[in-house]
Amino acid sequence: METFPNIRKISANDFFMRTPTIRDVAQRAGVGVGTVSRVINGSPQVADGTRQKVLEAIAELGFSPNKAARQLSGGKTSTVGVITPFLTYPSFVERLAGIQDVLDHHDYDLVLYSIRHPQQTQRKLREIGAQVAVDGLIVLSFLLQTFTPEELRRMNLKLPLIAVDHDPQDYYPHIFIDNVAGGRMAAEYLIKKGHRKIGFVGHVIESAFENESGFTSSQRRFKGMKEMLLQSGLPLNEEWYRFGAPNEYSACEQALHILSLPNRPTAIFAAYDTLAFGVQAAIDKLRMKSPDDVAVIGFDDVKAASYMRLTTVNQQLFHSGELGAQYMLERLKTGSFKPDHWHVELALTVIERASA
Amino acid sequence: METFPNIRKISANDFFMRTPTIRDVAQRAGVGVGTVSRVINGSPQVADGTRQKVLEAIAELGFSPNKAARQLSGGKTSTVGVITPFLTYPSFVERLAGIQDVLDHHDYDLVLYSIRHPQQTQRKLREIGAQVAVDGLIVLSFLLQTFTPEELRRMNLKLPLIAVDHDPQDYYPHIFIDNVAGGRMAAEYLIKKGHRKIGFVGHVIESAFENESGFTSSQRRFKGMKEMLLQSGLPLNEEWYRFGAPNEYSACEQALHILSLPNRPTAIFAAYDTLAFGVQAAIDKLRMKSPDDVAVIGFDDVKAASYMRLTTVNQQLFHSGELGAQYMLERLKTGSFKPDHWHVELALTVIERASA
DNA sequence: AGTATATCTGGAAACGTTTCCATTGTCAAA
DNA sequence: TTTGACAATGGAAACGTTTCCAGATATACT
């Protein structure tokens, strides 16, 4: 009893428009499958006439190469993973949007991994690496910092990694900003505006949940501010500095406290825009007005900051995502990260709006 | 000259820990590949002893099945796509987070497609369908509404579809809310609080860019509000209704206008929470106070609404995403959507906070 | 014992690409 | 005319699973 391995080719199912394969295209164009593959992948090794025929066949059949097969054979997925904590924080979303934008323009897909607890990171990384479901991985914020270089080495990930919004270091490419310098800039701006009594509303780590690297960007920005105040011979007053959860409501409470002091500051630097919104709410509650009664400057330049007319320090959130994706794609194309892309610092700019 | 197709198996490369395949596991456990596959997929057709051996081998080798191969062979990707407009709107992000959460718990990956212009939708859908890179597609908001049922039929998508936040209709499963009823609820709440002069800040479609279905949820919520006012015998005053872009700044301007009228309303219903924040800003600017001078109620119950102490209409954003994902997974498992899941309305609730 | 039945297992074929090698055709130089 | 180099092409093998069928083993019943 002979078997007919090709029986599917003429089976009844095919009358219902089986999605076309490269073989169908080859047949239709009267060429071999190899040639079709070469056309699809833009190899120069194809005569113009042939290429034309193939392209026509592709169009007529509405063929589109099957990703899984492509990946299995070639080892490439045309997919980049993004792993992020706190999907709902506006700053992460903006970076994500930047990444998405670049990947989309290069016909790469974006797989989103979201982590609720840093402890999940390791498991997730292993999974991702083992399944080979993505060509590369963009890691947002501190997630990678939860590992020592040694741990990371032992995990022996084959995947190209790039970190966006990550402390400067030497172990993998990353894009970062100088938070301390940013803090200095914010303070400098306020000082130039004539303020001498400057407060701060920031974020403390309450648990290991938030950041295991020991420092939040809030702390660094605070440090920069203090440096600048000292350097300018201005008073540092511990009463004016308050820390809480990273949300508007908490910030509002901190600000209410600060602004109710008998000797209150004339300006407040909020570590994130989100906190600044809370500070603005407090100012409004107290029937004060910024910038006249109290000036407010934020940090991040989130989308909403422009609606809210918040003066803030821009850190190119969207662009950081774009760059991360761009460098990753280059890495995937050329096989290695450009040395210039290993350690990329983004410039900060004070954006003057209505609040300070 | 004989060839050795299996030469790779003993090539030098293997000393560098080639990622293990199902064959390696089979060998190590002393069983056939079929058995390993059955173990991985939880088939009951495996003796306990055998299963144990296989599981051990899997653990020892750190094996994890290759997604691409799995898909190519079985036709399944363990991946669900999400297609969304305006990635950066907070309400979309919350729905997305809900989807992500459910998928993650079921070991499904989430591929994110973002659309900048509704016209891209069709191309994107075709691409996604053709590449077979996802098992199903969750469509957010109005994107599918840009097609007539006829168009959609002609596109002949093989992919299971479910829409989240989509007008009720008959062509595919969807999860929705009754925006008109929501508008009525908001108005009713304000009326119960004693307000008789109620304003509205909403969103107009400025271009085809935003929504091609003819109605925004803002318009529907407005309709509901008017119905309720009429029904309660309260005055409708066109002066109190203003429409603009869907951002806080624009809403602030509209509210400033309304609240500066000689005969101003004592309460304002904002079509989205984002707009409500703008209204609150306006109230603060005018040195008024909610809820005493002007009450404000929003709609959506975005995360920030709770920080901002905004009274609003909750529409279960996160949960809508969870449900969409859940129903999709069920569809993928059982082969069809449950009839109950074809047309799912989510309940709305007024959340009383400090603003009204 | 012998037979029927149920359970468990091994392994080939198939999924749709890419890649590599062999073959053919073309053109220029000798 | 012959030779060599090179461009263009066809098609087999490989990628790592799942599925299906056949065979093996165990169990139950006569």
mmCIF file of N, CA, C and O in Angstrom, chain B residues 109-172:
data_model
loop_
_atom_site.group_PDB
_atom_site.id
_atom_site.type_symbol
_atom_site.label_atom_id
_atom_site.label_comp_id
_atom_site.label_asym_id
_atom_site.label_seq_id
_atom_site.Cartn_x
_atom_site.Cartn_y
_atom_site.Cartn_z
ATOM 1 N N ASP B 109 1.873 34.915 24.984
ATOM 2 C CA ASP B 109 2.569 36.166 24.743
ATOM 3 C C ASP B 109 1.617 37.180 24.136
ATOM 4 O O ASP B 109 0.611 36.818 23.531
ATOM 5 N N LEU B 110 1.966 38.424 24.313
ATOM 6 C CA LEU B 110 1.133 39.504 23.782
ATOM 7 C C LEU B 110 1.939 40.299 22.781
ATOM 8 O O LEU B 110 2.984 40.869 23.105
ATOM 9 N N VAL B 111 1.456 40.316 21.550
ATOM 10 C CA VAL B 111 2.102 41.137 20.531
ATOM 11 C C VAL B 111 1.288 42.398 20.358
ATOM 12 O O VAL B 111 0.072 42.347 20.203
ATOM 13 N N LEU B 112 1.984 43.503 20.411
ATOM 14 C CA LEU B 112 1.297 44.786 20.411
ATOM 15 C C LEU B 112 1.388 45.453 19.047
ATOM 16 O O LEU B 112 2.483 45.714 18.548
ATOM 17 N N TYR B 113 0.246 45.703 18.449
ATOM 18 C CA TYR B 113 0.219 46.470 17.212
ATOM 19 C C TYR B 113 -0.428 47.807 17.520
ATOM 20 O O TYR B 113 -1.496 47.858 18.124
ATOM 21 N N SER B 114 0.233 48.853 17.131
ATOM 22 C CA SER B 114 -0.326 50.167 17.405
ATOM 23 C C SER B 114 -0.579 50.858 16.081
ATOM 24 O O SER B 114 0.209 50.763 15.156
ATOM 25 N N ILE B 115 -1.682 51.550 16.026
ATOM 26 C CA ILE B 115 -2.115 52.150 14.770
ATOM 27 C C ILE B 115 -2.145 53.656 14.945
ATOM 28 O O ILE B 115 -2.694 54.151 15.916
ATOM 29 N N ARG B 116 -1.548 54.349 14.023
ATOM 30 C CA ARG B 116 -1.582 55.803 14.142
ATOM 31 C C ARG B 116 -2.752 56.374 13.364
ATOM 32 O O ARG B 116 -3.266 57.423 13.672
ATOM 33 N N HIS B 117 -3.163 55.682 12.354
ATOM 34 C CA HIS B 117 -4.274 56.185 11.545
ATOM 35 C C HIS B 117 -5.208 55.032 11.214
ATOM 36 O O HIS B 117 -4.743 53.986 10.779
ATOM 37 N N PRO B 118 -6.496 55.240 11.408
ATOM 38 C CA PRO B 118 -7.440 54.160 11.135
ATOM 39 C C PRO B 118 -7.256 53.542 9.753
ATOM 40 O O PRO B 118 -7.531 52.359 9.559
ATOM 41 N N GLN B 119 -6.799 54.328 8.794
ATOM 42 C CA GLN B 119 -6.614 53.773 7.457
ATOM 43 C C GLN B 119 -5.587 52.648 7.440
ATOM 44 O O GLN B 119 -5.568 51.819 6.528
ATOM 45 N N GLN B 120 -4.706 52.657 8.426
ATOM 46 C CA GLN B 120 -3.710 51.581 8.473
ATOM 47 C C GLN B 120 -4.337 50.266 8.923
ATOM 48 O O GLN B 120 -3.751 49.216 8.744
ATOM 49 N N THR B 121 -5.512 50.372 9.511
ATOM 50 C CA THR B 121 -6.080 49.184 10.142
ATOM 51 C C THR B 121 -6.203 48.021 9.172
ATOM 52 O O THR B 121 -5.800 46.902 9.460
ATOM 53 N N GLN B 122 -6.743 48.313 8.005
ATOM 54 C CA GLN B 122 -6.994 47.226 7.073
ATOM 55 C C GLN B 122 -5.699 46.523 6.671
ATOM 56 O O GLN B 122 -5.594 45.301 6.718
ATOM 57 N N ARG B 123 -4.706 47.324 6.305
ATOM 58 C CA ARG B 123 -3.426 46.739 5.909
ATOM 59 C C ARG B 123 -2.876 45.864 7.032
ATOM 60 O O ARG B 123 -2.459 44.730 6.829
ATOM 61 N N LYS B 124 -2.950 46.423 8.226
ATOM 62 C CA LYS B 124 -2.420 45.722 9.381
ATOM 63 C C LYS B 124 -3.148 44.402 9.601
ATOM 64 O O LYS B 124 -2.531 43.363 9.836
ATOM 65 N N LEU B 125 -4.456 44.434 9.522
ATOM 66 C CA LEU B 125 -5.230 43.222 9.734
ATOM 67 C C LEU B 125 -4.835 42.160 8.722
ATOM 68 O O LEU B 125 -4.653 40.988 9.056
ATOM 69 N N ARG B 126 -4.701 42.573 7.499
ATOM 70 C CA ARG B 126 -4.311 41.621 6.463
ATOM 71 C C ARG B 126 -2.950 41.000 6.774
ATOM 72 O O ARG B 126 -2.762 39.803 6.732
ATOM 73 N N GLU B 127 -2.028 41.869 7.077
ATOM 74 C CA GLU B 127 -0.681 41.403 7.409
ATOM 75 C C GLU B 127 -0.714 40.375 8.524
ATOM 76 O O GLU B 127 -0.166 39.287 8.413
ATOM 77 N N ILE B 128 -1.383 40.757 9.582
ATOM 78 C CA ILE B 128 -1.436 39.888 10.755
ATOM 79 C C ILE B 128 -2.058 38.554 10.386
ATOM 80 O O ILE B 128 -1.563 37.490 10.741
ATOM 81 N N GLY B 129 -3.151 38.622 9.640
ATOM 82 C CA GLY B 129 -3.830 37.397 9.249
ATOM 83 C C GLY B 129 -2.949 36.513 8.383
ATOM 84 O O GLY B 129 -2.903 35.296 8.565
ATOM 85 N N ALA B 130 -2.231 37.131 7.477
ATOM 86 C CA ALA B 130 -1.447 36.356 6.524
ATOM 87 C C ALA B 130 -0.232 35.698 7.168
ATOM 88 O O ALA B 130 0.088 34.552 6.894
ATOM 89 N N GLN B 131 0.423 36.424 8.040
ATOM 90 C CA GLN B 131 1.652 35.891 8.625
ATOM 91 C C GLN B 131 1.394 34.787 9.638
ATOM 92 O O GLN B 131 2.291 34.067 10.004
ATOM 93 N N VAL B 132 0.159 34.718 10.081
ATOM 94 C CA VAL B 132 -0.189 33.729 11.083
ATOM 95 C C VAL B 132 0.752 33.804 12.279
ATOM 96 O O VAL B 132 1.281 32.798 12.745
ATOM 97 N N ALA B 133 0.983 34.996 12.756
ATOM 98 C CA ALA B 133 1.909 35.156 13.870
ATOM 99 C C ALA B 133 1.199 35.151 15.212
ATOM 100 O O ALA B 133 1.837 35.103 16.247
ATOM 101 N N VAL B 134 -0.113 35.226 15.197
ATOM 102 C CA VAL B 134 -0.870 35.196 16.444
ATOM 103 C C VAL B 134 -2.064 34.261 16.280
ATOM 104 O O VAL B 134 -2.531 34.025 15.175
ATOM 105 N N ASP B 135 -2.535 33.751 17.395
ATOM 106 C CA ASP B 135 -3.686 32.846 17.342
ATOM 107 C C ASP B 135 -5.001 33.614 17.299
ATOM 108 O O ASP B 135 -6.004 33.106 16.800
ATOM 109 N N GLY B 136 -5.000 34.792 17.876
ATOM 110 C CA GLY B 136 -6.222 35.574 17.925
ATOM 111 C C GLY B 136 -5.885 37.040 18.078
ATOM 112 O O GLY B 136 -4.744 37.395 18.371
ATOM 113 N N LEU B 137 -6.891 37.869 17.900
ATOM 114 C CA LEU B 137 -6.629 39.299 17.892
ATOM 115 C C LEU B 137 -7.676 40.014 18.739
ATOM 116 O O LEU B 137 -8.875 39.828 18.556
ATOM 117 N N ILE B 138 -7.198 40.825 19.654
ATOM 118 C CA ILE B 138 -8.092 41.650 20.449
ATOM 119 C C ILE B 138 -8.010 43.068 19.902
ATOM 120 O O ILE B 138 -6.916 43.627 19.793
ATOM 121 N N VAL B 139 -9.138 43.607 19.544
ATOM 122 C CA VAL B 139 -9.148 44.913 18.912
ATOM 123 C C VAL B 139 -9.723 45.933 19.874
ATOM 124 O O VAL B 139 -10.823 45.750 20.398
ATOM 125 N N LEU B 140 -8.977 46.984 20.108
ATOM 126 C CA LEU B 140 -9.440 47.971 21.072
ATOM 127 C C LEU B 140 -10.226 49.084 20.392
ATOM 128 O O LEU B 140 -9.856 49.566 19.327
ATOM 129 N N SER B 141 -11.312 49.464 21.024
ATOM 130 C CA SER B 141 -12.090 50.632 20.632
ATOM 131 C C SER B 141 -12.599 50.579 19.214
ATOM 132 O O SER B 141 -12.909 49.527 18.713
ATOM 133 N N PHE B 142 -12.630 51.707 18.587
ATOM 134 C CA PHE B 142 -13.425 51.838 17.383
ATOM 135 C C PHE B 142 -12.767 51.259 16.140
ATOM 136 O O PHE B 142 -13.352 51.304 15.060
ATOM 137 N N LEU B 143 -11.572 50.718 16.267
ATOM 138 C CA LEU B 143 -10.843 50.366 15.050
ATOM 139 C C LEU B 143 -11.654 49.511 14.088
ATOM 140 O O LEU B 143 -11.625 49.738 12.880
ATOM 141 N N LEU B 144 -12.377 48.552 14.604
ATOM 142 C CA LEU B 144 -13.126 47.683 13.696
ATOM 143 C C LEU B 144 -14.351 48.378 13.141
ATOM 144 O O LEU B 144 -14.868 47.999 12.093
ATOM 145 N N GLN B 145 -14.806 49.388 13.867
ATOM 146 C CA GLN B 145 -16.011 50.076 13.420
ATOM 147 C C GLN B 145 -15.782 50.858 12.146
ATOM 148 O O GLN B 145 -16.715 51.343 11.534
ATOM 149 N N THR B 146 -14.525 51.012 11.775
ATOM 150 C CA THR B 146 -14.251 51.737 10.540
ATOM 151 C C THR B 146 -14.603 50.890 9.321
ATOM 152 O O THR B 146 -14.543 51.369 8.208
ATOM 153 N N PHE B 147 -14.936 49.634 9.538
ATOM 154 C CA PHE B 147 -15.326 48.783 8.417
ATOM 155 C C PHE B 147 -16.815 48.496 8.430
ATOM 156 O O PHE B 147 -17.404 48.339 9.495
ATOM 157 N N THR B 148 -17.381 48.373 7.255
ATOM 158 C CA THR B 148 -18.743 47.846 7.184
ATOM 159 C C THR B 148 -18.642 46.340 7.346
ATOM 160 O O THR B 148 -17.599 45.749 7.062
ATOM 161 N N PRO B 149 -19.735 45.715 7.788
ATOM 162 C CA PRO B 149 -19.729 44.257 7.939
ATOM 163 C C PRO B 149 -19.318 43.589 6.622
ATOM 164 O O PRO B 149 -18.576 42.610 6.614
ATOM 165 N N GLU B 150 -19.789 44.168 5.546
ATOM 166 C CA GLU B 150 -19.484 43.632 4.222
ATOM 167 C C GLU B 150 -17.968 43.639 3.954
ATOM 168 O O GLU B 150 -17.375 42.647 3.555
ATOM 169 N N GLU B 151 -17.355 44.766 4.217
ATOM 170 C CA GLU B 151 -15.904 44.875 4.040
ATOM 171 C C GLU B 151 -15.190 43.811 4.863
ATOM 172 O O GLU B 151 -14.268 43.142 4.393
ATOM 173 N N LEU B 152 -15.647 43.708 6.077
ATOM 174 C CA LEU B 152 -14.999 42.789 6.994
ATOM 175 C C LEU B 152 -15.130 41.362 6.488
ATOM 176 O O LEU B 152 -14.186 40.568 6.551
ATOM 177 N N ARG B 153 -16.311 41.053 5.980
ATOM 178 C CA ARG B 153 -16.544 39.717 5.460
ATOM 179 C C ARG B 153 -15.599 39.453 4.292
ATOM 180 O O ARG B 153 -14.996 38.398 4.162
ATOM 181 N N ARG B 154 -15.475 40.455 3.435
ATOM 182 C CA ARG B 154 -14.634 40.283 2.255
ATOM 183 C C ARG B 154 -13.172 40.111 2.620
ATOM 184 O O ARG B 154 -12.397 39.491 1.895
ATOM 185 N N MET B 155 -12.772 40.687 3.751
ATOM 186 C CA MET B 155 -11.379 40.527 4.163
ATOM 187 C C MET B 155 -11.109 39.089 4.548
ATOM 188 O O MET B 155 -9.979 38.640 4.522
ATOM 189 N N ASN B 156 -12.177 38.397 4.944
ATOM 190 C CA ASN B 156 -12.065 36.954 5.113
ATOM 191 C C ASN B 156 -10.928 36.566 6.052
ATOM 192 O O ASN B 156 -10.050 35.775 5.734
ATOM 193 N N LEU B 157 -10.956 37.203 7.221
ATOM 194 C CA LEU B 157 -9.925 36.908 8.208
ATOM 195 C C LEU B 157 -10.169 35.544 8.841
ATOM 196 O O LEU B 157 -11.283 35.238 9.245
ATOM 197 N N LYS B 158 -9.129 34.795 8.946
ATOM 198 C CA LYS B 158 -9.255 33.482 9.581
ATOM 199 C C LYS B 158 -9.118 33.611 11.096
ATOM 200 O O LYS B 158 -9.431 32.704 11.835
ATOM 201 N N LEU B 159 -8.616 34.738 11.522
ATOM 202 C CA LEU B 159 -8.269 34.948 12.922
ATOM 203 C C LEU B 159 -9.499 35.172 13.797
ATOM 204 O O LEU B 159 -10.368 35.936 13.449
ATOM 205 N N PRO B 160 -9.545 34.527 14.957
ATOM 206 C CA PRO B 160 -10.596 34.878 15.914
ATOM 207 C C PRO B 160 -10.402 36.326 16.360
ATOM 208 O O PRO B 160 -9.291 36.739 16.670
ATOM 209 N N LEU B 161 -11.496 37.047 16.388
ATOM 210 C CA LEU B 161 -11.451 38.459 16.750
ATOM 211 C C LEU B 161 -12.337 38.707 17.956
ATOM 212 O O LEU B 161 -13.397 38.122 18.082
ATOM 213 N N ILE B 162 -11.917 39.594 18.807
ATOM 214 C CA ILE B 162 -12.854 40.095 19.815
ATOM 215 C C ILE B 162 -12.563 41.572 20.016
ATOM 216 O O ILE B 162 -11.406 41.996 20.000
ATOM 217 N N ALA B 163 -13.611 42.344 20.145
ATOM 218 C CA ALA B 163 -13.441 43.779 20.296
ATOM 219 C C ALA B 163 -13.723 44.187 21.738
ATOM 220 O O ALA B 163 -14.648 43.679 22.367
ATOM 221 N N VAL B 164 -12.891 45.065 22.248
ATOM 222 C CA VAL B 164 -13.094 45.573 23.594
ATOM 223 C C VAL B 164 -13.364 47.062 23.495
ATOM 224 O O VAL B 164 -12.606 47.771 22.825
ATOM 225 N N ASP B 165 -14.441 47.512 24.127
ATOM 226 C CA ASP B 165 -14.844 48.910 24.034
ATOM 227 C C ASP B 165 -15.311 49.219 22.620
ATOM 228 O O ASP B 165 -14.720 50.013 21.908
ATOM 229 N N HIS B 166 -16.371 48.596 22.237
ATOM 230 C CA HIS B 166 -16.832 48.658 20.857
ATOM 231 C C HIS B 166 -18.359 48.745 20.879
ATOM 232 O O HIS B 166 -19.013 48.142 21.715
ATOM 233 N N ASP B 167 -18.911 49.471 19.935
ATOM 234 C CA ASP B 167 -20.372 49.576 19.888
ATOM 235 C C ASP B 167 -21.010 48.210 19.766
ATOM 236 O O ASP B 167 -20.486 47.338 19.064
ATOM 237 N N PRO B 168 -22.149 48.043 20.383
ATOM 238 C CA PRO B 168 -22.887 46.783 20.245
ATOM 239 C C PRO B 168 -23.262 46.547 18.777
ATOM 240 O O PRO B 168 -23.648 47.480 18.080
ATOM 241 N N GLN B 169 -23.089 45.342 18.312
ATOM 242 C CA GLN B 169 -23.496 44.963 16.955
ATOM 243 C C GLN B 169 -23.574 43.447 16.880
ATOM 244 O O GLN B 169 -23.518 42.771 17.885
ATOM 245 N N ASP B 170 -23.641 42.915 15.675
ATOM 246 C CA ASP B 170 -23.890 41.477 15.561
ATOM 247 C C ASP B 170 -22.804 40.684 14.861
ATOM 248 O O ASP B 170 -22.991 39.519 14.545
ATOM 249 N N TYR B 171 -21.695 41.291 14.568
ATOM 250 C CA TYR B 171 -20.774 40.645 13.639
ATOM 251 C C TYR B 171 -19.609 39.909 14.277
ATOM 252 O O TYR B 171 -18.983 39.069 13.662
ATOM 253 N N TYR B 172 -19.275 40.258 15.488
ATOM 254 C CA TYR B 172 -18.208 39.534 16.185
ATOM 255 C C TYR B 172 -18.342 39.834 17.667
ATOM 256 O O TYR B 172 -18.969 40.817 18.040
#
